Coordinates of C-alpha atoms in Angstrom, one line a residue:
M1 CA 17.9 -15.5 -4.3
E2 CA 15.8 -18.0 -6.0
S3 CA 12.7 -17.2 -8.0
K4 CA 9.7 -18.4 -6.0
L5 CA 5.9 -18.4 -5.7
E6 CA 4.4 -17.9 -2.3
L7 CA 0.7 -18.4 -1.6
D8 CA -1.0 -15.2 -0.4
T9 CA -3.8 -16.7 1.7
W10 CA -5.3 -13.4 2.9
L11 CA -5.7 -11.9 -0.5
G12 CA -6.9 -15.2 -1.8
S13 CA -9.6 -15.3 0.8
V14 CA -10.9 -11.9 -0.5
L15 CA -10.7 -12.8 -4.2
E16 CA -12.1 -16.3 -3.5
K17 CA -9.3 -18.0 -5.6
A18 CA -5.7 -18.8 -5.2
V19 CA -3.3 -15.8 -5.2
Y20 CA 0.4 -16.0 -5.4
K21 CA 3.2 -13.5 -4.8
Y22 CA 6.1 -14.0 -7.3
T23 CA 9.6 -13.1 -6.2
Y24 CA 11.9 -13.2 -9.2
N25 CA 15.6 -13.9 -9.9
S26 CA 16.3 -12.8 -13.5
D27 CA 18.8 -15.7 -13.9
N28 CA 16.2 -18.4 -13.5
L29 CA 13.0 -16.6 -14.4
I30 CA 11.8 -19.0 -17.1
S31 CA 12.4 -22.0 -14.9
I32 CA 9.3 -21.2 -12.8
K33 CA 6.4 -23.6 -13.3
W34 CA 3.4 -21.3 -13.4
P35 CA 0.2 -22.6 -11.9
K36 CA -2.5 -23.8 -14.3
E37 CA -5.3 -23.5 -11.8
K38 CA -7.7 -20.5 -11.5
C39 CA -5.6 -18.0 -9.8
M40 CA -3.9 -14.5 -9.7
I41 CA -0.2 -14.0 -9.6
Y42 CA 1.4 -10.6 -8.7
T43 CA 4.9 -9.2 -8.6
K44 CA 7.0 -6.0 -8.4
I45 CA 10.1 -5.5 -10.4
D46 CA 12.6 -2.6 -10.5
V47 CA 11.9 -0.2 -13.4
N48 CA 15.5 -0.5 -14.5
N49 CA 15.0 -4.3 -15.2
S50 CA 13.3 -4.1 -18.6
N51 CA 14.6 -7.6 -19.4
V52 CA 12.5 -9.2 -16.7
L53 CA 9.6 -7.0 -17.6
N54 CA 9.6 -8.2 -21.2
K55 CA 9.9 -11.8 -20.1
L56 CA 6.9 -11.5 -17.8
L57 CA 4.8 -9.8 -20.4
R58 CA 5.5 -12.7 -22.7
E59 CA 4.4 -15.1 -19.9
G60 CA 1.0 -13.4 -19.8
F61 CA 1.5 -10.8 -17.1
R62 CA -0.1 -7.4 -17.5
L63 CA 1.5 -4.1 -16.5
I64 CA -0.9 -2.6 -13.9
D65 CA 0.9 0.2 -12.2
V66 CA 4.2 2.0 -11.5
N67 CA 4.8 2.2 -7.8
I68 CA 6.8 5.0 -6.4
Q69 CA 8.6 4.7 -3.1
M70 CA 9.4 7.9 -1.2
K71 CA 11.2 8.4 2.1
A72 CA 11.7 11.2 4.6
N73 CA 14.6 11.7 7.0
I74 CA 13.1 11.9 10.4
E75 CA 15.8 14.0 11.9
K76 CA 15.5 16.7 9.2
A77 CA 11.7 16.7 9.1
S78 CA 9.5 19.3 10.7
I79 CA 7.4 17.1 13.0
K80 CA 4.5 18.8 14.7
S81 CA 1.0 17.5 14.2
N82 CA -2.1 18.9 15.7
S83 CA -4.3 17.7 18.4
S84 CA -7.0 16.2 16.1
I85 CA -4.8 13.2 15.5
E86 CA -5.3 10.2 17.9
I87 CA -5.1 6.4 18.1
A88 CA -8.0 4.6 16.5
Q89 CA -10.4 2.9 18.9
D90 CA -12.6 -0.2 18.2
C91 CA -15.6 2.1 17.9
D92 CA -13.9 3.9 14.9
E93 CA -13.7 0.7 12.8
L94 CA -16.8 1.2 10.7
Q95 CA -16.0 4.8 9.9
I96 CA -12.5 3.9 8.9
K97 CA -13.6 1.0 6.7
E98 CA -16.1 3.3 5.0
I99 CA -13.3 5.7 4.2
A100 CA -11.0 2.9 3.0
G101 CA -13.8 1.6 0.7
K102 CA -14.6 5.0 -0.8
E103 CA -11.3 6.9 -1.1
F104 CA -8.8 4.6 -2.8
K105 CA -9.0 5.0 -6.6
Y106 CA -5.4 4.7 -7.8
D107 CA -4.3 1.5 -6.2
R108 CA -3.3 -1.6 -8.2
F109 CA -6.6 -3.4 -7.5
H110 CA -8.7 -0.5 -8.9
A111 CA -6.3 -0.2 -11.8
D112 CA -6.6 -3.9 -12.8
P113 CA -9.5 -4.2 -15.4
L114 CA -9.9 -7.8 -14.4
I115 CA -10.8 -6.9 -10.8
E116 CA -14.3 -5.5 -10.3
N117 CA -14.4 -2.1 -8.5
A118 CA -16.6 -3.7 -5.8
I119 CA -13.9 -6.3 -5.1
A120 CA -11.2 -3.6 -5.1
K121 CA -13.2 -1.7 -2.5
K122 CA -13.7 -4.8 -0.4
I123 CA -9.9 -5.5 -0.4
K124 CA -9.2 -2.0 1.1
E125 CA -12.0 -2.4 3.7
K126 CA -10.7 -5.8 4.8
W127 CA -7.1 -4.6 4.7
V128 CA -7.6 -1.9 7.3
A129 CA -9.9 -4.2 9.3
T130 CA -6.9 -6.5 9.9
Y131 CA -5.5 -3.9 12.3
F132 CA -8.5 -4.2 14.5
K133 CA -8.1 -8.0 14.5
G134 CA -4.5 -7.6 15.6
K135 CA -3.1 -9.1 12.4
R136 CA -1.5 -6.2 10.7
G137 CA 0.0 -2.8 11.5
Y138 CA 1.9 -1.2 14.4
K139 CA -0.5 1.7 15.0
L140 CA -3.5 3.2 13.3
Y141 CA -4.0 7.0 13.7
I142 CA -7.1 8.9 12.8
S143 CA -8.0 12.5 12.3
R144 CA -11.2 13.3 14.2
L145 CA -13.2 16.4 13.2
E146 CA -16.8 17.2 13.9
N147 CA -16.8 14.2 16.3
K148 CA -16.0 11.6 13.6
A149 CA -13.1 10.0 11.8
V150 CA -12.3 11.9 8.6
G151 CA -8.9 10.3 7.7
F152 CA -6.5 7.6 8.9
V153 CA -3.0 6.3 8.5
L154 CA -2.0 2.7 9.2
I155 CA 1.7 2.3 9.9
M156 CA 4.1 -0.6 10.0
R157 CA 7.3 -0.7 12.2
H158 CA 10.6 -2.2 11.0
K159 CA 13.9 -2.2 12.7
N160 CA 15.1 1.3 11.8
S161 CA 12.1 2.8 10.0
I162 CA 8.4 3.4 9.9
V163 CA 6.4 2.4 6.8
V164 CA 3.1 4.0 5.8
D165 CA 0.9 1.1 4.9
L166 CA -2.4 2.9 4.1
L167 CA -3.4 6.5 4.1
A168 CA -6.8 7.9 3.2
V169 CA -8.8 11.1 3.8
S170 CA -12.5 11.5 3.3
N171 CA -13.1 13.6 0.1
K172 CA -15.2 16.1 2.0
Y173 CA -12.3 17.0 4.2
R174 CA -9.5 17.2 1.7
G175 CA -7.6 20.5 1.4
R176 CA -7.8 21.1 5.2
G177 CA -4.4 19.6 6.2
V178 CA -5.8 16.3 7.3
G179 CA -3.4 14.2 5.3
K180 CA -0.4 16.3 6.1
N181 CA -1.1 16.1 9.9
L182 CA -1.5 12.3 9.7
L183 CA 1.9 12.1 8.0
L184 CA 3.4 14.4 10.6
K185 CA 2.1 12.1 13.3
C186 CA 3.9 9.3 11.6
L187 CA 7.1 11.3 11.7
E188 CA 6.6 12.1 15.4
E189 CA 6.2 8.3 16.0
G190 CA 9.4 7.6 14.2
A191 CA 11.2 10.2 16.2
K192 CA 10.0 8.7 19.5
L193 CA 11.2 5.3 18.3
E194 CA 14.6 6.8 17.2
N195 CA 14.1 5.6 13.7
D196 CA 16.1 7.0 10.8
F197 CA 13.5 7.1 8.0
I198 CA 9.9 6.8 7.2
Y199 CA 8.8 5.3 3.9
V200 CA 5.6 5.6 1.9
G201 CA 4.5 4.2 -1.5
S202 CA 2.2 5.7 -4.1
Q203 CA 1.2 5.2 -7.7
L204 CA 2.9 7.3 -10.4
R205 CA -0.5 8.5 -11.6
N206 CA -1.6 9.6 -8.1
I207 CA -0.2 13.1 -8.4
P208 CA -2.2 14.6 -5.5
A209 CA -0.6 12.1 -3.1
I210 CA 2.9 12.6 -4.5
N211 CA 2.5 16.3 -4.1
L212 CA 1.3 15.9 -0.5
Y213 CA 4.3 13.6 0.4
E214 CA 6.8 16.1 -1.2
K215 CA 5.3 19.0 0.9
T216 CA 5.7 16.9 4.0
G217 CA 9.4 16.3 3.4
F218 CA 9.4 13.0 1.4
R219 CA 11.7 12.5 -1.6
Y220 CA 11.9 9.9 -4.3
A221 CA 13.7 6.7 -3.4
K222 CA 12.9 4.1 -6.1
S223 CA 10.1 2.8 -8.4
S224 CA 8.8 -0.5 -9.5
F225 CA 6.6 -2.0 -12.1
V226 CA 3.5 -3.8 -10.7
L227 CA 2.3 -6.8 -12.7
H228 CA -0.7 -9.1 -12.4
K229 CA -1.4 -12.4 -14.2
H230 CA -4.9 -14.0 -14.1
N231 CA -5.7 -17.6 -14.9
F232 CA -9.4 -18.3 -15.6

């Protein structure tokens, strides 16, 4: 695999500058010609690869986050959600965007001191909105209580697995099993599709989310350093 930079046009449109995703090969890391223009570059590297981490830090990257990937075996999971979980409709978009804008605090965009909170909020709102435009996601489930959406989960489908792309619950309704039931619905979906595993990512410092995933049957799979580099 060659080290490469790929233009992330979607994220660039939100940040209003060029954004690149960097995929590395430790053997030719220093051969990359980094852009000189105003831009942001992001990458993930395995936590065991300290050599690459140190090289990127010397190149001006900043360590933003440690991402934890967890997985659950669908066959072994207890999969029974309640009836408050349903597929999102177009009329739910505004409520879901509002939840996305308010409830994400631990993600890499909020953790980056060079990205304003208002912009980080905007990223999450536009991210979940891509589902309603038919551009991202396999299904989007919501939890509806008191006649309104109080939580959602956006899932991606791969060949033999389901991936939780975004999960959020309104602060007012936390502690009432909403997040767990959304995850159980994902497991139900995976079972219907005869998938083997469901994957979810979180931040190392997001202890409440990690505890929720563990209670729902997820276990640690791997972890990665998340790095950003900004050119001004």
